[in-house]
């Protein structure tokens, strides 16, 4: 609950929080803290009330914390209660005070505190007890002196138990003795042989005092020395630096600002370059150059990041043969060939970081001869293109090229058989690189490129891959991606990092945003051969089905009849209008099989014609010279009714079928009920051919006259039949006599 307006803590608020372990209340407005409010929070381990307005503290014996921060408050004396002595688990203690007394530390003297933070108030120094810290027992001590005050303190910080010391807010710019008070404090550190780590933060002093501070630390037991956030002024007159008799291994100087730079900077570079230590960092200092050590240097680690160094740094330098790690991140480096030349004599160099510069390399530049020892190379955030792959160390194991301008990995580049990790994220690669050139590749980072169709055989090519990061690419979810997705499912879990959250379709629009794991195109849509076979088989099956159906429904026969009907109608349209005038000439047209002609001529025709019924028969009314179909159509159209004599012989006659078909067609064409069915003999359903499905339909839904076998019932039969065809016709048209003995084809 930091950065709020809390002014007090109440038990009623904290009482329900029985499981509370961590409570952060920094940057509020609390003026008094009563630890009894935590009486019912027995699990509380971490309490931070720093940066408040605390002036008083009430303790409680039940509180047993591991982390208690009371720093940056308004306490006058150290806020240490006797109850603090019961906090046996206390590892971090942050305190604030304007006055220090050795007796104030007694309640916690027996505690083994890992780190003690002591923030001195703005009025500190009026009454100062130099030995007030000697009673504490801690491994790490951080003292924050008052800000914007000249350092005139005599506090002895050489606590015998500390191994790490950090001092903040050191200002000595007005001292004529060049920071003598602070140098005196540092000189006492030699009395503590356990002290190995010293950090100085927020320092404002002169160049000469700065160099004297370095010199004073050089002859102590300190092994790791860090100086950060430094503001320097004045001239540098200090030139004789004594490098002998030092325990120092690591020196780090970071974030240095100088008001004046009107002295020869080579003095600084000379002092720095000849330091006899293993690890040296100069970062964020706007340093523009560094001299080559005058003799073989013990440097193992150099970090010159965030400066203004150019390609000329360490040019033709042969004294850095022991250097293993060299960091030149965020500088003004331009040409890769110059860097290759610079590091060529660094025979032990294994790790080089030249990221975040403006490095480029062109194909027409000289051949690259890197030092053979280089194993780890970081060239990220530069302006390198595909050509960089022809200028790489032959034994490189870890290569970082992310955030460059690489579009592809050219074929035929140098075989990097030792390369294990490759980072080419944030480039413009369109595909996953194979491992033919990188036979040992195990880690590949390729996210944020333009990979749309990754190669399906990537995992087969890269058998040693144990980590692939290729998310956030514009994947095109088409069939080409199907095998890649399938292969991801077959690799061990965890090999493809950020799967499936970072792997989504970008195209087509209908799939945009769809996770690749949910993209499942069918086998049929992605296999052209299978698609062709499937479509072909479907068409063949459809053709065979239609053929069989046509045969079953006698479609060829109907097509032939439709053709004949169409031809007849077309010829009829070409006749004069007076000949086309539709006039009924007959009461009925009789269709029958030749095998049933005896009954027709002896029974049917005589009984109808004696009542002046005009009958149309094929043997006497068909016009010679016309086609049979045309005669059938004409007779049906000129007859009021069409009578069909149904027997087993009828269904075996093809021409009878034609006549039935045309009569049924005329029924729909003329819009009248013109069919009369006479069942002369019973017809079993199984005996009706499949092509007579119209006859089956008609017999199923139409009433037919059945010829009675008993003579007593035949009178009613004739009455019904004559009633069905009874209509007054126009005057008899001139009949054409037929002298030829014409016979129906069905007979």
PDB file of C-alpha atoms in Angstrom, residues 110-336:
ATOM      1  CA  UNK A 110      23.742 -10.234  19.801  1.00  0.00           C
ATOM      2  CA  UNK A 111      21.645 -10.566  16.608  1.00  0.00           C
ATOM      3  CA  UNK A 112      23.278 -11.839  13.431  1.00  0.00           C
ATOM      4  CA  UNK A 113      21.792  -9.342  10.971  1.00  0.00           C
ATOM      5  CA  UNK A 114      22.674  -9.892   7.312  1.00  0.00           C
ATOM      6  CA  UNK A 115      22.264  -6.265   6.255  1.00  0.00           C
ATOM      7  CA  UNK A 116      21.883  -3.023   8.172  1.00  0.00           C
ATOM      8  CA  UNK A 117      20.739   0.170   6.463  1.00  0.00           C
ATOM      9  CA  UNK A 118      21.417   3.346   8.385  1.00  0.00           C
ATOM     10  CA  UNK A 119      20.068   6.680   7.089  1.00  0.00           C
ATOM     11  CA  UNK A 120      21.507   9.694   8.877  1.00  0.00           C
ATOM     12  CA  UNK A 121      19.256  12.739   9.275  1.00  0.00           C
ATOM     13  CA  UNK A 122      20.041  16.208   7.977  1.00  0.00           C
ATOM     14  CA  UNK A 123      21.134  17.409  11.434  1.00  0.00           C
ATOM     15  CA  UNK A 124      23.607  14.584  11.953  1.00  0.00           C
ATOM     16  CA  UNK A 125      27.121  15.656  12.911  1.00  0.00           C
ATOM     17  CA  UNK A 126      26.449  18.165  15.641  1.00  0.00           C
ATOM     18  CA  UNK A 127      27.144  15.621  18.362  1.00  0.00           C
ATOM     19  CA  UNK A 128      29.027  12.718  16.850  1.00  0.00           C
ATOM     20  CA  UNK A 129      30.231   9.584  18.576  1.00  0.00           C
ATOM     21  CA  UNK A 130      32.938   8.065  16.287  1.00  0.00           C
ATOM     22  CA  UNK A 131      32.599   4.594  17.836  1.00  0.00           C
ATOM     23  CA  UNK A 132      28.788   4.425  17.859  1.00  0.00           C
ATOM     24  CA  UNK A 133      28.720   1.631  15.260  1.00  0.00           C
ATOM     25  CA  UNK A 134      31.226  -0.661  16.858  1.00  0.00           C
ATOM     26  CA  UNK A 135      28.637  -2.614  18.804  1.00  0.00           C
ATOM     27  CA  UNK A 136      26.653  -3.924  15.818  1.00  0.00           C
ATOM     28  CA  UNK A 137      26.910  -7.399  14.352  1.00  0.00           C
ATOM     29  CA  UNK A 138      26.171  -7.420  10.631  1.00  0.00           C
ATOM     30  CA  UNK A 139      27.730  -8.722   7.424  1.00  0.00           C
ATOM     31  CA  UNK A 140      26.630  -5.828   5.218  1.00  0.00           C
ATOM     32  CA  UNK A 141      26.385  -2.167   6.204  1.00  0.00           C
ATOM     33  CA  UNK A 142      24.936   0.649   4.113  1.00  0.00           C
ATOM     34  CA  UNK A 143      25.246   4.197   5.476  1.00  0.00           C
ATOM     35  CA  UNK A 144      23.426   7.080   3.811  1.00  0.00           C
ATOM     36  CA  UNK A 145      24.933  10.420   4.841  1.00  0.00           C
ATOM     37  CA  UNK A 146      22.941  13.676   4.688  1.00  0.00           C
ATOM     38  CA  UNK A 147      22.539  15.079   1.197  1.00  0.00           C
ATOM     39  CA  UNK A 148      24.107  18.344   0.001  1.00  0.00           C
ATOM     40  CA  UNK A 149      26.375  18.594   3.060  1.00  0.00           C
ATOM     41  CA  UNK A 150      30.149  18.744   2.945  1.00  0.00           C
ATOM     42  CA  UNK A 151      31.724  15.596   4.380  1.00  0.00           C
ATOM     43  CA  UNK A 152      33.239  16.528   7.745  1.00  0.00           C
ATOM     44  CA  UNK A 153      32.260  13.410   9.656  1.00  0.00           C
ATOM     45  CA  UNK A 154      34.496  11.324  11.869  1.00  0.00           C
ATOM     46  CA  UNK A 155      32.281   8.246  12.090  1.00  0.00           C
ATOM     47  CA  UNK A 156      34.280   5.036  12.213  1.00  0.00           C
ATOM     48  CA  UNK A 157      32.709   2.699   9.663  1.00  0.00           C
ATOM     49  CA  UNK A 158      35.310  -0.073  10.040  1.00  0.00           C
ATOM     50  CA  UNK A 159      32.930  -2.404  11.874  1.00  0.00           C
ATOM     51  CA  UNK A 160      34.814  -5.620  12.530  1.00  0.00           C
ATOM     52  CA  UNK A 161      32.061  -7.959  11.371  1.00  0.00           C
ATOM     53  CA  UNK A 162      31.179  -6.417   8.029  1.00  0.00           C
ATOM     54  CA  UNK A 163      32.245  -7.943   4.713  1.00  0.00           C
ATOM     55  CA  UNK A 164      30.414  -5.455   2.498  1.00  0.00           C
ATOM     56  CA  UNK A 165      30.241  -1.684   3.017  1.00  0.00           C
ATOM     57  CA  UNK A 166      28.251   0.861   1.040  1.00  0.00           C
ATOM     58  CA  UNK A 167      28.510   4.623   1.592  1.00  0.00           C
ATOM     59  CA  UNK A 168      26.152   7.085  -0.087  1.00  0.00           C
ATOM     60  CA  UNK A 169      26.100  10.885  -0.451  1.00  0.00           C
ATOM     61  CA  UNK A 170      29.778  11.841  -0.291  1.00  0.00           C
ATOM     62  CA  UNK A 171      30.448  15.507  -1.009  1.00  0.00           C
ATOM     63  CA  UNK A 172      33.851  17.096  -0.634  1.00  0.00           C
ATOM     64  CA  UNK A 173      34.472  19.913  -3.062  1.00  0.00           C
ATOM     65  CA  UNK A 174      35.278  22.769  -0.655  1.00  0.00           C
ATOM     66  CA  UNK A 175      37.943  20.969   1.333  1.00  0.00           C
ATOM     67  CA  UNK A 176      41.347  22.530   0.789  1.00  0.00           C
ATOM     68  CA  UNK A 177      42.920  19.292   1.948  1.00  0.00           C
ATOM     69  CA  UNK A 178      41.217  17.458  -0.920  1.00  0.00           C
ATOM     70  CA  UNK A 179      38.589  15.396   0.897  1.00  0.00           C
ATOM     71  CA  UNK A 180      40.787  14.719   3.941  1.00  0.00           C
ATOM     72  CA  UNK A 181      37.905  13.788   6.283  1.00  0.00           C
ATOM     73  CA  UNK A 182      36.574  11.151   3.915  1.00  0.00           C
ATOM     74  CA  UNK A 183      40.046   9.832   3.130  1.00  0.00           C
ATOM     75  CA  UNK A 184      40.610   9.514   6.881  1.00  0.00           C
ATOM     76  CA  UNK A 185      37.418   7.439   7.190  1.00  0.00           C
ATOM     77  CA  UNK A 186      38.594   5.202   4.341  1.00  0.00           C
ATOM     78  CA  UNK A 187      42.028   4.776   5.857  1.00  0.00           C
ATOM     79  CA  UNK A 188      40.499   3.055   8.899  1.00  0.00           C
ATOM     80  CA  UNK A 189      39.098   0.320   6.682  1.00  0.00           C
ATOM     81  CA  UNK A 190      42.518  -1.328   6.698  1.00  0.00           C
ATOM     82  CA  UNK A 191      41.801  -2.430  10.270  1.00  0.00           C
ATOM     83  CA  UNK A 192      39.089  -4.798   9.092  1.00  0.00           C
ATOM     84  CA  UNK A 193      40.620  -7.755   7.243  1.00  0.00           C
ATOM     85  CA  UNK A 194      37.151  -9.208   6.546  1.00  0.00           C
ATOM     86  CA  UNK A 195      36.008  -6.265   4.425  1.00  0.00           C
ATOM     87  CA  UNK A 196      36.180  -7.282   0.763  1.00  0.00           C
ATOM     88  CA  UNK A 197      33.430  -5.269  -0.941  1.00  0.00           C
ATOM     89  CA  UNK A 198      33.138  -1.459  -0.974  1.00  0.00           C
ATOM     90  CA  UNK A 199      30.603   0.669  -2.853  1.00  0.00           C
ATOM     91  CA  UNK A 200      30.454   4.453  -3.045  1.00  0.00           C
ATOM     92  CA  UNK A 201      27.314   6.109  -4.416  1.00  0.00           C
ATOM     93  CA  UNK A 202      26.392   9.686  -5.195  1.00  0.00           C
ATOM     94  CA  UNK A 203      29.812  11.307  -4.977  1.00  0.00           C
ATOM     95  CA  UNK A 204      30.588  14.927  -5.725  1.00  0.00           C
ATOM     96  CA  UNK A 205      34.265  15.826  -5.600  1.00  0.00           C
ATOM     97  CA  UNK A 206      37.282  16.964  -7.644  1.00  0.00           C
ATOM     98  CA  UNK A 207      39.377  14.950 -10.081  1.00  0.00           C
ATOM     99  CA  UNK A 208      42.337  14.963  -7.729  1.00  0.00           C
ATOM    100  CA  UNK A 209      40.228  13.791  -4.765  1.00  0.00           C
ATOM    101  CA  UNK A 210      38.667  11.113  -6.934  1.00  0.00           C
ATOM    102  CA  UNK A 211      42.081   9.719  -7.846  1.00  0.00           C
ATOM    103  CA  UNK A 212      43.165   9.873  -4.199  1.00  0.00           C
ATOM    104  CA  UNK A 213      40.099   7.864  -3.205  1.00  0.00           C
ATOM    105  CA  UNK A 214      41.111   5.230  -5.756  1.00  0.00           C
ATOM    106  CA  UNK A 215      44.636   5.224  -4.468  1.00  0.00           C
ATOM    107  CA  UNK A 216      43.543   4.872  -0.839  1.00  0.00           C
ATOM    108  CA  UNK A 217      41.450   1.800  -1.642  1.00  0.00           C
ATOM    109  CA  UNK A 218      44.262   0.265  -3.674  1.00  0.00           C
ATOM    110  CA  UNK A 219      46.280  -0.598  -0.609  1.00  0.00           C
ATOM    111  CA  UNK A 220      43.499  -2.194   1.500  1.00  0.00           C
ATOM    112  CA  UNK A 221      42.089  -5.709   1.716  1.00  0.00           C
ATOM    113  CA  UNK A 222      39.136  -4.725  -0.495  1.00  0.00           C
ATOM    114  CA  UNK A 223      38.717  -6.961  -3.547  1.00  0.00           C
ATOM    115  CA  UNK A 224      35.596  -5.455  -5.149  1.00  0.00           C
ATOM    116  CA  UNK A 225      35.282  -1.682  -5.431  1.00  0.00           C
ATOM    117  CA  UNK A 226      32.342   0.070  -7.106  1.00  0.00           C
ATOM    118  CA  UNK A 227      31.855   3.811  -7.647  1.00  0.00           C
ATOM    119  CA  UNK A 228      28.639   5.074  -9.209  1.00  0.00           C
ATOM    120  CA  UNK A 229      26.859   8.370  -9.860  1.00  0.00           C
ATOM    121  CA  UNK A 230      29.922  10.574  -9.693  1.00  0.00           C
ATOM    122  CA  UNK A 231      30.136  14.317 -10.393  1.00  0.00           C
ATOM    123  CA  UNK A 232      33.693  15.607 -10.892  1.00  0.00           C
ATOM    124  CA  UNK A 233      35.104  19.080 -11.252  1.00  0.00           C
ATOM    125  CA  UNK A 234      38.432  20.869 -11.412  1.00  0.00           C
ATOM    126  CA  UNK A 235      41.751  19.928 -13.019  1.00  0.00           C
ATOM    127  CA  UNK A 236      43.658  16.682 -12.779  1.00  0.00           C
ATOM    128  CA  UNK A 237      47.134  17.148 -11.376  1.00  0.00           C
ATOM    129  CA  UNK A 238      47.429  13.658  -9.949  1.00  0.00           C
ATOM    130  CA  UNK A 239      49.723  11.603 -12.190  1.00  0.00           C
ATOM    131  CA  UNK A 240      51.721   9.151 -10.049  1.00  0.00           C
ATOM    132  CA  UNK A 241      49.510   6.177  -9.259  1.00  0.00           C
ATOM    133  CA  UNK A 242      50.963   3.397  -7.123  1.00  0.00           C
ATOM    134  CA  UNK A 243      49.726   0.045  -8.432  1.00  0.00           C
ATOM    135  CA  UNK A 244      51.710  -2.137  -6.048  1.00  0.00           C
ATOM    136  CA  UNK A 245      50.539  -4.149  -3.039  1.00  0.00           C
ATOM    137  CA  UNK A 246      46.828  -4.393  -3.838  1.00  0.00           C
ATOM    138  CA  UNK A 247      44.160  -7.001  -3.176  1.00  0.00           C
ATOM    139  CA  UNK A 248      41.741  -5.393  -5.600  1.00  0.00           C
ATOM    140  CA  UNK A 249      40.299  -7.697  -8.277  1.00  0.00           C
ATOM    141  CA  UNK A 250      37.366  -5.715  -9.610  1.00  0.00           C
ATOM    142  CA  UNK A 251      36.910  -1.982 -10.129  1.00  0.00           C
ATOM    143  CA  UNK A 252      33.649  -0.554 -11.461  1.00  0.00           C
ATOM    144  CA  UNK A 253      33.194   3.132 -12.300  1.00  0.00           C
ATOM    145  CA  UNK A 254      29.742   4.008 -13.593  1.00  0.00           C
ATOM    146  CA  UNK A 255      27.790   7.139 -14.459  1.00  0.00           C
ATOM    147  CA  UNK A 256      30.445   9.833 -14.247  1.00  0.00           C
ATOM    148  CA  UNK A 257      29.820  13.476 -15.176  1.00  0.00           C
ATOM    149  CA  UNK A 258      32.672  15.986 -15.421  1.00  0.00           C
ATOM    150  CA  UNK A 259      32.170  19.731 -15.405  1.00  0.00           C
ATOM    151  CA  UNK A 260      35.602  20.409 -16.861  1.00  0.00           C
ATOM    152  CA  UNK A 261      37.524  18.506 -19.504  1.00  0.00           C
ATOM    153  CA  UNK A 262      40.194  21.050 -20.397  1.00  0.00           C
ATOM    154  CA  UNK A 263      43.106  18.888 -19.299  1.00  0.00           C
ATOM    155  CA  UNK A 264      44.850  16.136 -21.290  1.00  0.00           C
ATOM    156  CA  UNK A 265      42.584  13.131 -20.991  1.00  0.00           C
ATOM    157  CA  UNK A 266      45.477  10.833 -21.768  1.00  0.00           C
ATOM    158  CA  UNK A 267      46.409  11.090 -18.071  1.00  0.00           C
ATOM    159  CA  UNK A 268      43.185   9.364 -17.109  1.00  0.00           C
ATOM    160  CA  UNK A 269      43.504   6.785 -19.881  1.00  0.00           C
ATOM    161  CA  UNK A 270      47.076   5.998 -18.900  1.00  0.00           C
ATOM    162  CA  UNK A 271      46.158   5.438 -15.244  1.00  0.00           C
ATOM    163  CA  UNK A 272      43.177   3.259 -16.169  1.00  0.00           C
ATOM    164  CA  UNK A 273      44.907   1.185 -18.838  1.00  0.00           C
ATOM    165  CA  UNK A 274      47.806   0.160 -16.608  1.00  0.00           C
ATOM    166  CA  UNK A 275      45.759  -0.959 -13.616  1.00  0.00           C
ATOM    167  CA  UNK A 276      46.900  -4.364 -12.428  1.00  0.00           C
ATOM    168  CA  UNK A 277      43.469  -5.837 -11.748  1.00  0.00           C
ATOM    169  CA  UNK A 278      41.437  -8.558 -13.430  1.00  0.00           C
ATOM    170  CA  UNK A 279      38.035  -6.904 -13.918  1.00  0.00           C
ATOM    171  CA  UNK A 280      37.575  -3.281 -14.907  1.00  0.00           C
ATOM    172  CA  UNK A 281      34.338  -1.439 -15.772  1.00  0.00           C
ATOM    173  CA  UNK A 282      34.063   2.144 -17.003  1.00  0.00           C
ATOM    174  CA  UNK A 283      30.438   2.702 -18.062  1.00  0.00           C
ATOM    175  CA  UNK A 284      28.328   5.772 -18.683  1.00  0.00           C
ATOM    176  CA  UNK A 285      31.290   8.189 -18.529  1.00  0.00           C
ATOM    177  CA  UNK A 286      31.301   9.594 -22.103  1.00  0.00           C
ATOM    178  CA  UNK A 287      34.851   8.301 -22.434  1.00  0.00           C
ATOM    179  CA  UNK A 288      36.076   8.775 -26.006  1.00  0.00           C
ATOM    180  CA  UNK A 289      39.263   6.689 -25.996  1.00  0.00           C
ATOM    181  CA  UNK A 290      41.355   4.213 -24.056  1.00  0.00           C
ATOM    182  CA  UNK A 291      45.086   3.602 -24.349  1.00  0.00           C
ATOM    183  CA  UNK A 292      46.648   0.231 -24.837  1.00  0.00           C
ATOM    184  CA  UNK A 293      48.370  -1.046 -21.662  1.00  0.00           C
ATOM    185  CA  UNK A 294      52.090  -0.427 -21.729  1.00  0.00           C
ATOM    186  CA  UNK A 295      52.817  -4.059 -20.841  1.00  0.00           C
ATOM    187  CA  UNK A 296      51.009  -7.384 -20.805  1.00  0.00           C
ATOM    188  CA  UNK A 297      47.848  -6.601 -18.857  1.00  0.00           C
ATOM    189  CA  UNK A 298      46.189  -8.869 -16.265  1.00  0.00           C
ATOM    190  CA  UNK A 299      42.767  -7.718 -17.475  1.00  0.00           C
ATOM    191  CA  UNK A 300      40.351 -10.656 -17.833  1.00  0.00           C
ATOM    192  CA  UNK A 301      37.171  -8.597 -18.041  1.00  0.00           C
ATOM    193  CA  UNK A 302      36.692  -5.131 -19.573  1.00  0.00           C
ATOM    194  CA  UNK A 303      33.329  -3.345 -19.700  1.00  0.00           C
ATOM    195  CA  UNK A 304      33.467  -0.032 -21.559  1.00  0.00           C
ATOM    196  CA  UNK A 305      29.727   0.118 -22.339  1.00  0.00           C
ATOM    197  CA  UNK A 306      27.705   3.299 -22.779  1.00  0.00           C
ATOM    198  CA  UNK A 307      30.604   5.543 -23.767  1.00  0.00           C
ATOM    199  CA  UNK A 308      31.794   7.292 -26.947  1.00  0.00           C
ATOM    200  CA  UNK A 309      34.503   4.875 -28.047  1.00  0.00           C
ATOM    201  CA  UNK A 310      35.210   4.474 -31.774  1.00  0.00           C
ATOM    202  CA  UNK A 311      36.770   1.801 -33.954  1.00  0.00           C
ATOM    203  CA  UNK A 312      40.247   3.091 -33.103  1.00  0.00           C
ATOM    204  CA  UNK A 313      40.148   1.918 -29.491  1.00  0.00           C
ATOM    205  CA  UNK A 314      42.959  -0.571 -28.771  1.00  0.00           C
ATOM    206  CA  UNK A 315      44.126  -0.322 -32.362  1.00  0.00           C
ATOM    207  CA  UNK A 316      47.212  -2.523 -32.905  1.00  0.00           C
ATOM    208  CA  UNK A 317      47.189  -3.390 -29.213  1.00  0.00           C
ATOM    209  CA  UNK A 318      49.155  -6.545 -28.345  1.00  0.00           C
ATOM    210  CA  UNK A 319      49.111  -6.375 -24.537  1.00  0.00           C
ATOM    211  CA  UNK A 320      45.567  -7.688 -23.900  1.00  0.00           C
ATOM    212  CA  UNK A 321      46.430 -11.319 -24.499  1.00  0.00           C
ATOM    213  CA  UNK A 322      44.761 -12.475 -21.254  1.00  0.00           C
ATOM    214  CA  UNK A 323      41.468 -10.678 -21.837  1.00  0.00           C
ATOM    215  CA  UNK A 324      38.489 -13.092 -21.945  1.00  0.00           C
ATOM    216  CA  UNK A 325      35.434 -10.792 -21.878  1.00  0.00           C
ATOM    217  CA  UNK A 326      35.222  -7.457 -23.680  1.00  0.00           C
ATOM    218  CA  UNK A 327      32.019  -5.348 -23.609  1.00  0.00           C
ATOM    219  CA  UNK A 328      31.711  -2.352 -25.953  1.00  0.00           C
ATOM    220  CA  UNK A 329      27.925  -2.039 -25.918  1.00  0.00           C
ATOM    221  CA  UNK A 330      26.417   1.406 -26.716  1.00  0.00           C
ATOM    222  CA  UNK A 331      29.378   3.200 -28.241  1.00  0.00           C
ATOM    223  CA  UNK A 332      30.278   4.734 -31.618  1.00  0.00           C
ATOM    224  CA  UNK A 333      31.579   1.655 -33.438  1.00  0.00           C
ATOM    225  CA  UNK A 334      31.007   1.666 -37.200  1.00  0.00           C
ATOM    226  CA  UNK A 335      32.937  -0.948 -39.213  1.00  0.00           C
ATOM    227  CA  UNK A 336      33.007  -4.625 -38.397  1.00  0.00           C
TER     228      UNK A 336
END
